XYZ file of C-alpha atoms in Angstrom:
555
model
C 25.193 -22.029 19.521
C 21.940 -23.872 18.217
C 19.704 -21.666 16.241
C 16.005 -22.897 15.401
C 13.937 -21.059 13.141
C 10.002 -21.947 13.014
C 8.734 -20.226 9.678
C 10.778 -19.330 6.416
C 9.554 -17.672 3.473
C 11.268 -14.028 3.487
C 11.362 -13.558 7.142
C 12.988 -17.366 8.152
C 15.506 -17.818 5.146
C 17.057 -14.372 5.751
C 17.661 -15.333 8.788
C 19.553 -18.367 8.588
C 21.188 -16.659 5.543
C 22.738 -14.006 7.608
C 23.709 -15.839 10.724
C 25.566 -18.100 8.295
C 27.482 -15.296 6.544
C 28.234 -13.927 10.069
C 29.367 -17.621 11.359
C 30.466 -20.499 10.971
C 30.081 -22.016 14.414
C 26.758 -21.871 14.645
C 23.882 -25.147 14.027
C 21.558 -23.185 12.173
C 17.892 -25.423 12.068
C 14.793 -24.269 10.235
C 11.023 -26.075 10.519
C 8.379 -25.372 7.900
C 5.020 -26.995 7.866
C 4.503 -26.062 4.333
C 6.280 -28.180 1.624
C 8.227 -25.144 -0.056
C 10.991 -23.075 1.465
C 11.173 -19.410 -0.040
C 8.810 -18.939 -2.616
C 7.225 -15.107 -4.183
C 3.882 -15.040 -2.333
C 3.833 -11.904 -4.677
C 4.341 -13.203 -7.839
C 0.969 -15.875 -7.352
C -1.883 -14.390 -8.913
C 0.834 -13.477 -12.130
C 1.274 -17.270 -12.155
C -2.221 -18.103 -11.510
C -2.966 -15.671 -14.836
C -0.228 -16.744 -17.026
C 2.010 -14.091 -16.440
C 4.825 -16.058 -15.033
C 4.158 -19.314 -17.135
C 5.754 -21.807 -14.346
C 5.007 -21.727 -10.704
C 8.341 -23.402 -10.277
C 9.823 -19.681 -11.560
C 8.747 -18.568 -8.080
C 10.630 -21.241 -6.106
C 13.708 -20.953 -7.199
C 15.213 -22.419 -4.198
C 14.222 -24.982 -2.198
C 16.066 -27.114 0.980
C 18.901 -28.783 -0.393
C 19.944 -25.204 -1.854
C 20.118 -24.043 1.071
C 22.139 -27.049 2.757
C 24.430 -26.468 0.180
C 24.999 -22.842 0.012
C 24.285 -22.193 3.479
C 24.705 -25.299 5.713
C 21.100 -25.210 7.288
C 19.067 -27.860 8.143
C 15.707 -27.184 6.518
C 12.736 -29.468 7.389
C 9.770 -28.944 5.561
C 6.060 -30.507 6.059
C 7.444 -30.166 9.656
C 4.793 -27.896 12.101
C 6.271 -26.756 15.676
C 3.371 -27.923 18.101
C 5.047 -27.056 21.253
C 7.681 -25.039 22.866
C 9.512 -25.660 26.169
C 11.166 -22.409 27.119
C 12.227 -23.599 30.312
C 13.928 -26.696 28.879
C 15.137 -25.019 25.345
C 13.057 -27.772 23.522
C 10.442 -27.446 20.862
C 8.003 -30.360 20.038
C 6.946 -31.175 16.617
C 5.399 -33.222 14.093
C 6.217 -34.710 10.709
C 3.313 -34.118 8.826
C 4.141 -36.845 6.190
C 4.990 -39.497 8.162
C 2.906 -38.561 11.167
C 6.308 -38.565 13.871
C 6.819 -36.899 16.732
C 10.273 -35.026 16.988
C 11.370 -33.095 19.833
C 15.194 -30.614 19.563
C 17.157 -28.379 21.342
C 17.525 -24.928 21.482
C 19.760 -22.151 22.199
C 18.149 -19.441 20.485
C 14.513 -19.142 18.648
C 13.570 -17.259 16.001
C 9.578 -17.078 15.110
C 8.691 -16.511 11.784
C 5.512 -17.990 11.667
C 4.222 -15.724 8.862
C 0.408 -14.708 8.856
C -3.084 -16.208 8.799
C -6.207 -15.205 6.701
C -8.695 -13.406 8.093
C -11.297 -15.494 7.150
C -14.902 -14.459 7.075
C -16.945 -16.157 9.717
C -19.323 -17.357 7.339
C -16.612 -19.081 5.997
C -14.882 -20.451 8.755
C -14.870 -23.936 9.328
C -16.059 -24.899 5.576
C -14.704 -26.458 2.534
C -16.293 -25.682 -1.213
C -14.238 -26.937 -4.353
C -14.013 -23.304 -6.065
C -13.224 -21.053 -2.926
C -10.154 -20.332 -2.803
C -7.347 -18.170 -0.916
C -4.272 -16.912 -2.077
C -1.561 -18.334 0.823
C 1.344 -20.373 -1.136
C 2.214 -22.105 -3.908
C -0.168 -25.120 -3.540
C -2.939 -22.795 -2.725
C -1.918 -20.823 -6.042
C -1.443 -24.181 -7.827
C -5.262 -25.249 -6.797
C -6.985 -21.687 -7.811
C -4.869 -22.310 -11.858
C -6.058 -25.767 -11.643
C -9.367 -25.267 -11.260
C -9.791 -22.582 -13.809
C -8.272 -24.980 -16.308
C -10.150 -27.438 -15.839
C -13.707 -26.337 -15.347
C -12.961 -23.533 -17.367
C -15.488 -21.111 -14.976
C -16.720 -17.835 -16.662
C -18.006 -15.634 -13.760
C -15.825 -15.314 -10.478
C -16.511 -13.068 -7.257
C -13.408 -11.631 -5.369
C -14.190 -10.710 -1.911
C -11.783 -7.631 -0.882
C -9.962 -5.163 -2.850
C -6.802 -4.486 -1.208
C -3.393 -5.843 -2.801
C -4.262 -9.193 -3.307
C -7.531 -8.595 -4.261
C -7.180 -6.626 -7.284
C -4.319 -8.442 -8.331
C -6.426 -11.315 -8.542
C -9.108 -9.575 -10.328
C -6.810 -8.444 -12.647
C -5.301 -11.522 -13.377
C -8.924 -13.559 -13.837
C -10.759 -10.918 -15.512
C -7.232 -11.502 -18.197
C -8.097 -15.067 -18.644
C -11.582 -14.164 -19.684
C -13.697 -14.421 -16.658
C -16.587 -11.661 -15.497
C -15.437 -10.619 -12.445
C -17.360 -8.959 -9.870
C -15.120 -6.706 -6.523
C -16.769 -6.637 -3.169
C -15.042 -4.342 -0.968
C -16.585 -4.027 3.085
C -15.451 -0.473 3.028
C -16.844 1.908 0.801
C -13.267 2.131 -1.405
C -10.623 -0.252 -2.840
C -7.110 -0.002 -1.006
C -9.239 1.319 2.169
C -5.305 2.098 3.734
C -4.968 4.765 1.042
C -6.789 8.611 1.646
C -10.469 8.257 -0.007
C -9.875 10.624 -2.396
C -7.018 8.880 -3.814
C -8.742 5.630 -3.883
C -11.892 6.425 -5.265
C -9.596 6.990 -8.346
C -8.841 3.432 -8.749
C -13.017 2.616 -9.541
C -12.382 4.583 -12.795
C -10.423 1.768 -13.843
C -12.053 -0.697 -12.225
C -15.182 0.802 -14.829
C -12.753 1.283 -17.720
C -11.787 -2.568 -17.432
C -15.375 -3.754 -17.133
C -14.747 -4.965 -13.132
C -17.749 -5.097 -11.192
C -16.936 -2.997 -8.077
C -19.304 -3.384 -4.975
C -18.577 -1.525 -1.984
C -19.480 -1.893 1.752
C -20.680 -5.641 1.227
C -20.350 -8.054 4.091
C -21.012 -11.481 3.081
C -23.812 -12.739 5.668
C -25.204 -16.231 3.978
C -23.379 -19.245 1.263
C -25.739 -21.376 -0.640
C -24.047 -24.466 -1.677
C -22.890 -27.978 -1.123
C -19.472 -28.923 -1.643
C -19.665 -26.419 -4.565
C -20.411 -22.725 -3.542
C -22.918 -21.874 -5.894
C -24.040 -18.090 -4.564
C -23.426 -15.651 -1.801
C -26.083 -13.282 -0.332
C -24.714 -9.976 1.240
C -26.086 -8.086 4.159
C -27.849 -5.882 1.484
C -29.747 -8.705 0.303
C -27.549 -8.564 -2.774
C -26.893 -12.202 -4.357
C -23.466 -12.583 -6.259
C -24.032 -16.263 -8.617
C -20.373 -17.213 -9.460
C -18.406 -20.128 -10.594
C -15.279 -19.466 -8.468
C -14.904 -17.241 -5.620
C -11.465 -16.056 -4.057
C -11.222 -14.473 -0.410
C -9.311 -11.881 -0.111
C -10.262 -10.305 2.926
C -6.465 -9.437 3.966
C -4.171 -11.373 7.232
C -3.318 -11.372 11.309
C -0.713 -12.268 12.570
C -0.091 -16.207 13.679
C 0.837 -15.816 17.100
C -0.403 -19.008 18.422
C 2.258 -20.664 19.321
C 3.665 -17.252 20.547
C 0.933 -17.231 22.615
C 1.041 -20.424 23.868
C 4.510 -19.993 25.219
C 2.968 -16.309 26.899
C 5.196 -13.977 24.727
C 3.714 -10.735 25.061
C 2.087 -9.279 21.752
C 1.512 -5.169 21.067
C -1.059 -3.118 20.572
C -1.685 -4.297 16.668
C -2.039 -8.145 17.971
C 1.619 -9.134 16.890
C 4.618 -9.915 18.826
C 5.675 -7.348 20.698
C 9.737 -6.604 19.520
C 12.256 -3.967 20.039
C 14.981 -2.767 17.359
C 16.711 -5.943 17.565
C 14.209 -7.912 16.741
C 13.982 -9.638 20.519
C 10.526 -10.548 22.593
C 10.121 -10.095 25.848
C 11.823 -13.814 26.356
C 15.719 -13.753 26.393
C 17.055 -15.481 22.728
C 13.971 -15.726 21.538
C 13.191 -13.380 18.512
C 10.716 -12.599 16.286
C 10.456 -11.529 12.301
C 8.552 -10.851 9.636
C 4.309 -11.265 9.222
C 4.326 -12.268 12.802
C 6.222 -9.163 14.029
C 4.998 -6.078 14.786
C 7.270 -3.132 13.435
C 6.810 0.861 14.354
C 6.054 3.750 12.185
C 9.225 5.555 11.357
C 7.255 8.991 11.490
C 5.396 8.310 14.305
C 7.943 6.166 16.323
C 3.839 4.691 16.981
C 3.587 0.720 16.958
C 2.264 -0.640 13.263
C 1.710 -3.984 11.612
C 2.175 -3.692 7.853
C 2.724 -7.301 6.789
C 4.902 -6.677 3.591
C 7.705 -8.972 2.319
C 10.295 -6.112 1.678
C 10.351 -5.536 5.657
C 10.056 -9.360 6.241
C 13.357 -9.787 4.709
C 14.653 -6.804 6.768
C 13.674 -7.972 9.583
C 15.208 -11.647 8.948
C 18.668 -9.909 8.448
C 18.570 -7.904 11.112
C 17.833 -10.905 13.684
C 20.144 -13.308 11.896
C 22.733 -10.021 12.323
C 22.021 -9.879 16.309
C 21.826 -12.955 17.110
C 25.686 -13.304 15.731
C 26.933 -10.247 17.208
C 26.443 -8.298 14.500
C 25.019 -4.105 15.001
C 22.081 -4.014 12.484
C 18.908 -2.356 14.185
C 15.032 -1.715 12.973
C 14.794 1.255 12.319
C 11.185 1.426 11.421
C 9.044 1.124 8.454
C 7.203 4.127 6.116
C 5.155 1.026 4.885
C 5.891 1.642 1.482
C 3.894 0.124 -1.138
C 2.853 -0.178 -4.896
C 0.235 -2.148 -7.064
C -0.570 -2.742 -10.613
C -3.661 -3.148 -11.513
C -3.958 -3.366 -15.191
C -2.863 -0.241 -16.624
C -2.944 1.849 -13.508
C -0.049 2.131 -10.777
C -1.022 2.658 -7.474
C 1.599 3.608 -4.694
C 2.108 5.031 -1.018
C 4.588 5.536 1.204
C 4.638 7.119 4.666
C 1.648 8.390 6.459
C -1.353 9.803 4.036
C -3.709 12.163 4.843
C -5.685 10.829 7.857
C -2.832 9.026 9.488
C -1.438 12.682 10.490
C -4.928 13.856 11.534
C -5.205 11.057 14.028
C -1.957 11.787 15.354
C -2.290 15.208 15.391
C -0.027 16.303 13.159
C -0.280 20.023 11.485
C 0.214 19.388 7.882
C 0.214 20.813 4.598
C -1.541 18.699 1.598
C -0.656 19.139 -1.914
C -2.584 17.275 -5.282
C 0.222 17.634 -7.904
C -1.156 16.403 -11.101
C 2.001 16.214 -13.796
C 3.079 14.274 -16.559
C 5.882 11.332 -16.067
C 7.449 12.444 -19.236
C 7.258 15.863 -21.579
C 3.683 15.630 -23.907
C 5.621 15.092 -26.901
C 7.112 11.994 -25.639
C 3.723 10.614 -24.947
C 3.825 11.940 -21.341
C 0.958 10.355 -19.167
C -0.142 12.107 -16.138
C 0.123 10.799 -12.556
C -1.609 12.393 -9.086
C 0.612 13.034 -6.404
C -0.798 13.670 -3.118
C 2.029 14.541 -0.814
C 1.818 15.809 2.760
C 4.236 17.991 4.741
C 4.524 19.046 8.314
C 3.632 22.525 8.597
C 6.205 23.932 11.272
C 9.317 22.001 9.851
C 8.607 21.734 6.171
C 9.752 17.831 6.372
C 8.176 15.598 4.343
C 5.689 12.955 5.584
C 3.719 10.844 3.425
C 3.025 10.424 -0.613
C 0.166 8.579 -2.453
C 0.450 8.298 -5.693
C -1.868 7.047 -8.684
C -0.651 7.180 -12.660
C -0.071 5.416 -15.664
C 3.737 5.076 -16.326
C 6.396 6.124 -13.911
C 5.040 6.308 -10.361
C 7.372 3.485 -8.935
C 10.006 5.817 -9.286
C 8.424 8.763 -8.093
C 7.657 6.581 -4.979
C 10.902 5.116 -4.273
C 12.603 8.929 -4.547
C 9.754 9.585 -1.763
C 10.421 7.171 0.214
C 13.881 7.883 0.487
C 13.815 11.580 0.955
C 11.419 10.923 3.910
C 14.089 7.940 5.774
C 16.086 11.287 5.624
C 14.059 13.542 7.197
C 14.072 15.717 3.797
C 11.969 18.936 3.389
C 10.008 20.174 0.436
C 12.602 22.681 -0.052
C 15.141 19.221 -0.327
C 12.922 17.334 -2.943
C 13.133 20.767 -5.115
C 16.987 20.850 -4.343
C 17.601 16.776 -5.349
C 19.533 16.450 -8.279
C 17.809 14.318 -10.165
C 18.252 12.436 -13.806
C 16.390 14.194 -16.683
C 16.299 13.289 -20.263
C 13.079 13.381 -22.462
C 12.242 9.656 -22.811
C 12.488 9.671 -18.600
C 11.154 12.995 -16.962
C 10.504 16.399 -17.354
C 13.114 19.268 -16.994
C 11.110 19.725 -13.611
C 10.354 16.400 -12.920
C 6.984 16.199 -10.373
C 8.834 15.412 -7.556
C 10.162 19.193 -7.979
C 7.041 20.607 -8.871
C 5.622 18.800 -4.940
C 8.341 20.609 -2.754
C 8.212 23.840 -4.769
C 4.420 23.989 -4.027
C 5.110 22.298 -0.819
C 7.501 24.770 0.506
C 5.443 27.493 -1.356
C 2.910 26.667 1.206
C 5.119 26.449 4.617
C 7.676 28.549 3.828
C 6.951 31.648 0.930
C 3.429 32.935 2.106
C 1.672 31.229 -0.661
C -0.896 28.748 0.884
C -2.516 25.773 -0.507
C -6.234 25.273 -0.041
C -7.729 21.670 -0.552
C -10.947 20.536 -2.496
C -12.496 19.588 0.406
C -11.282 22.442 2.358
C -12.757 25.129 -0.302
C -15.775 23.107 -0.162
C -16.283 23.211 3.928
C -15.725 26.799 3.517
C -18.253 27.370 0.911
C -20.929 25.234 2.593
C -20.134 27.428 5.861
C -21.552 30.331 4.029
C -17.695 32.013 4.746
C -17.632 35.256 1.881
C -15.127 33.840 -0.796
C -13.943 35.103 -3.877
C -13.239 31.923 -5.980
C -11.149 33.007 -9.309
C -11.128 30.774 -12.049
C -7.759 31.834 -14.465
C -8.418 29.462 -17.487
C -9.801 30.020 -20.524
C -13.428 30.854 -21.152
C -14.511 28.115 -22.876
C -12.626 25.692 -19.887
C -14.767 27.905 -17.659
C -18.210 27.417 -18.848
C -17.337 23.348 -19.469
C -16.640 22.952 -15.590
C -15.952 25.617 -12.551
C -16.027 25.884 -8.918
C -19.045 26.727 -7.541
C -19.421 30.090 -6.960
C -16.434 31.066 -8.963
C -15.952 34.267 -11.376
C -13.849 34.223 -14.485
C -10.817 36.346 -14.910
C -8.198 34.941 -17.253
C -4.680 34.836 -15.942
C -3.501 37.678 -18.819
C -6.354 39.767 -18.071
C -5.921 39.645 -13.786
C -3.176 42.575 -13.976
C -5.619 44.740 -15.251
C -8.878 43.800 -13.609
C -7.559 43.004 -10.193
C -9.035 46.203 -8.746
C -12.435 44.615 -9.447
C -11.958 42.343 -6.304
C -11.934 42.759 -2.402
C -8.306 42.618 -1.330
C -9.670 42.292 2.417
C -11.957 39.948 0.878
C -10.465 35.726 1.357
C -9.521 34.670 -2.489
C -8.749 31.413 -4.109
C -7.358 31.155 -7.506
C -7.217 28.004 -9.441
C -6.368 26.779 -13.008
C -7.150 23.642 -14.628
C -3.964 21.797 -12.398
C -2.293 23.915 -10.027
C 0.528 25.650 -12.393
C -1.532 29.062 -13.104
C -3.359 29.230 -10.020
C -0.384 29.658 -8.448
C 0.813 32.784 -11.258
C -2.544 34.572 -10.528
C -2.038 33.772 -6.529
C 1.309 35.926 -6.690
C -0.517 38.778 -8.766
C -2.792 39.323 -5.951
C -0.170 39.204 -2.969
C 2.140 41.261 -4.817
C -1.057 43.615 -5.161
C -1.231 43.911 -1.560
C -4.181 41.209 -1.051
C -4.109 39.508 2.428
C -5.044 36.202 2.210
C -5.183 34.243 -1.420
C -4.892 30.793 -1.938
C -4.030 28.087 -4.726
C -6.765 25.426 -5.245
C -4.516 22.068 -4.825
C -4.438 19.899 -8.317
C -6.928 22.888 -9.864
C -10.271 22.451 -11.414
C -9.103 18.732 -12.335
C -8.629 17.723 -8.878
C -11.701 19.726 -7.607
C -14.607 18.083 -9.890
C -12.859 14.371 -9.580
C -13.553 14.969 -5.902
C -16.887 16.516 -5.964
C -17.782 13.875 -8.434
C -16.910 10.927 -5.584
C -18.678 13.326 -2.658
C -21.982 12.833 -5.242
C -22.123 9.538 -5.128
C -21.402 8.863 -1.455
């Protein structure tokens, strides 16, 4: 059996990695048109700002590793042009010595990776200090540059991963750096209200953050000098990086009439195979399907790319891996914030219809006297089974692993009442006794399963715009209260609601809320143990509440 793989990366290498483990029979041939082999597309803006001092740390292996630990034939600088189905032949060229080449085939992987999205203004045109971030050379050209013309204002052009990463890194080496973003937040995958969080920092960092700006006009020649937006705005910079996100590269998929699905990649099922017998498909190129949803979704990520790799290099040598499906879990620095998600947020389970519960959890990593720093967890669960769905969340020091316990709990089809059940590590320097992901399926399950309903910001404030009677119970103290308060709210302190409960309407709709969720939730089983029919807990409290109504004020 001949294998050819056309793309390598994570998606290509893992493949010819694992059909080698699995055999020993097999020719195993991989074609690359770039000049490195499997390289950390993630690690490039680190390099690019110093981070990782050597780009050469993020190609640790290159094609004669590979020949000798895995007896492939790797070709780089080598693009597939053409492919024969019929005849099991794919047509090529040497891009260094300008050859033609033609092989044989008995099975064909794609893993042809992605392609910018390039704005159109952009398309087709070639200034010295534009840049994108695609590989190593790309990365080696943007650190070049910036050493040697030493530039001191730059303009990033979309704020999703790659985007802020690379503000990040050139607003470290010194640079003014302004954000335009075509949608009206950063990380536009991510619920609003969770990603309106991330301006704060973007403010607290001194990042220049411009949303819903289309680029519609360059002025320069040969050097980029300005950009003028659809707003009229003009953004003067000395380097500019596009970061306007990636499609798949089907052409040559397309070329050979493999069908693609509904998100524009190839079309695959769980093991990895097109609609053309032995040929497969992996990685950025690949479409993949929600594991919630069982719904079609392209999330190009290079944790699934090497899934997918080693479950085609599995198949194709017999072996009983499977796709199972992605949550699309994901997680960014960005200077001192983390921002994570896994699963489906907010309005993914609105589109597909999907009854749900939300909770804001707002909790310390860490007790306060270990220098505890607070993260917001916004978790969703499905109303009539209690199993969790999605999580977003944004902090300062322990959210990866808050994420990853997410993540897994929902591959598992866990409940709310399961996260509360986990057994999970606890000493001081690590969690609290209750670590958060307890306190989200207590007041999860609360919700869905003990009578004790959770009422959103935005809920409570559709309600009170409707003119709906409300009594809106603020438990904190007084001087909290006359800081900040819900609108319409009246203040009894949580010690003082046994006695002065008979002051309010038990007939009458209630919502009690504290400063984060914790109280709220004490005074909302006062008044159902009082015999009052419908109370609710205000999700994340006051805290939660006036960081949203403070976004909704400047929309």
């Amino acid at each position: 059996m001949k294998i050819i793989i056309i793309g390598s990366v994570a998606a290509g290498t893992s493949v010819a990695a694992k059909a080698r483990r699995n055999t020993e029979d097999a020719e195993i041939v991989l074609y690359d048109k770039d000049m490195d082999v499997s390289y950390a597309v993630c690690g490039i803006p680190y390099a690019v700002g110093g981070e990782v001092e050597n780009f050469d740390e993020l190609t640790p292996r290159n094609a004669e590793w590979f020949k000798k630990r895995y007896d492939v034939d790797i070709h780089t600088s080598h693009e597939i042009t053409q492919v024969d189905y019929d005849k099991k032949l794919v047509h090529g060229i040497n891009l260094i010595t300008k050859k033609s080449f033609t092989n044989n085939f008995d099975v064909l992987v794609l893993a042809t990776g992605s392609v910018y999205n390039t704005p159109e203004i952009f398309v087709n045109r070639h200034f010295e200090n534009v840049f994108q971030v695609k590989n190593i050379s790309s990365g080696k050209s943007i650190k070049k540059f910036v050493d040697e013309n030493e530039p001191k204002k730059a303009v990033v052009i979309g704020a999703g991963y790659i985007g802020l990463e690379m503000a990040e890194q050139l607003q470290r080496l010194g640079l003014e750096v302004s954000l335009l973003q075509r949608s009206k937040y950063p990380m536009s995958h991510l619920d609003w209200d969770m990603s309106s969080r991330i301006i704060n920092e973007m403010k607290r960092k001194n990042i220049a953050f411009f949303p819903e700006e289309t680029v519609r006009k360059v002025n320069g020649d040969g050097r980029l000098k300005s950009i003028e937006t659809a707003k009229g705005t003009i953004f003067s910079a000395d380097i500019f990086v596009l970061a306007t996100g990636v499609k798949p590269n089907t052409a040559l998929a397309k070329s050979m009439g493999i069908k693609l699905g509904i998100t524009g990649a190839i079309e695959v099922n769980d093991k990895l195979e097109t609609n053309f017998s032995n040929v497969y498909a992996v990685g950025d190129v690949a479409e993949s399907f929600d594991r919630i949803t069982r719904r079609p979704i392209y999330r190009p990520l290079a944790s699934t790319a090497n899934k997918m790799g080693r479950i085609a290099g599995d198949v194709i040598t017999g072996g009983n891996l499977r796709h199972k499906g992605i949550l699309g879990t994901g997680i960014l620095r960005f200077f001192d914030l983390t921002i994570a998600q896994t699963g489906l947020t907010e309005k993914d389970a609105l589109a597909n219809d999907i009854a749900i519960t939300t909770l804001y959890n707002i909790k310390p990593n860490k007790p306060d006297y270990m220098n505890g720093k607070e993260m917001v967890i916004k978790a969703i669960a499905n109303k009539e089974n209690g199993k969790i769905l999605g999580a977003q969340i944004i902090g300062y020091d322990g959210v990866d692993k808050r994420i990853d316990v997410l993540a897994t709990a929902i591959s598992f089809g866990a409940t709310a009442e399961d996260l509360f059940h986990l057994d999970l590590a606890y000493a001081p320097p690590f969690s609290t006794t209750k670590d958060p992901i307890h306190y989200t399926g207590m007041a999860l399950n609360n919700d869905i399963n003990n009578d004790t309903p959770l009422m959103t910001p935005i809920e409570l404030l559709r309600r009170i715009d409707s003119g709906e009677k409300l009594q809106i119970i603020d438990t904190r103290s007084k001087k909290q209260f006359e800081t900040s308060k819900v609108k319409g709210a009246i203040h009894i302190p949580l010690a003082e609601l046994r006695n002065r409960y008979e002051e309010l309407d038990k007939e009458c709709v209630t919502v009690t809320y504290c400063n984060k969720g914790v109280t709220g939730n004490a005074a909302q089983n006062i008044l159902l143990n009082k015999g009052f029919k419908q109370v609710y807990n205000l999700s994340g409290g006051n805290k939660n509440y006036q960081e949203v109504c403070e976004t909704i004020q400047k929309l």
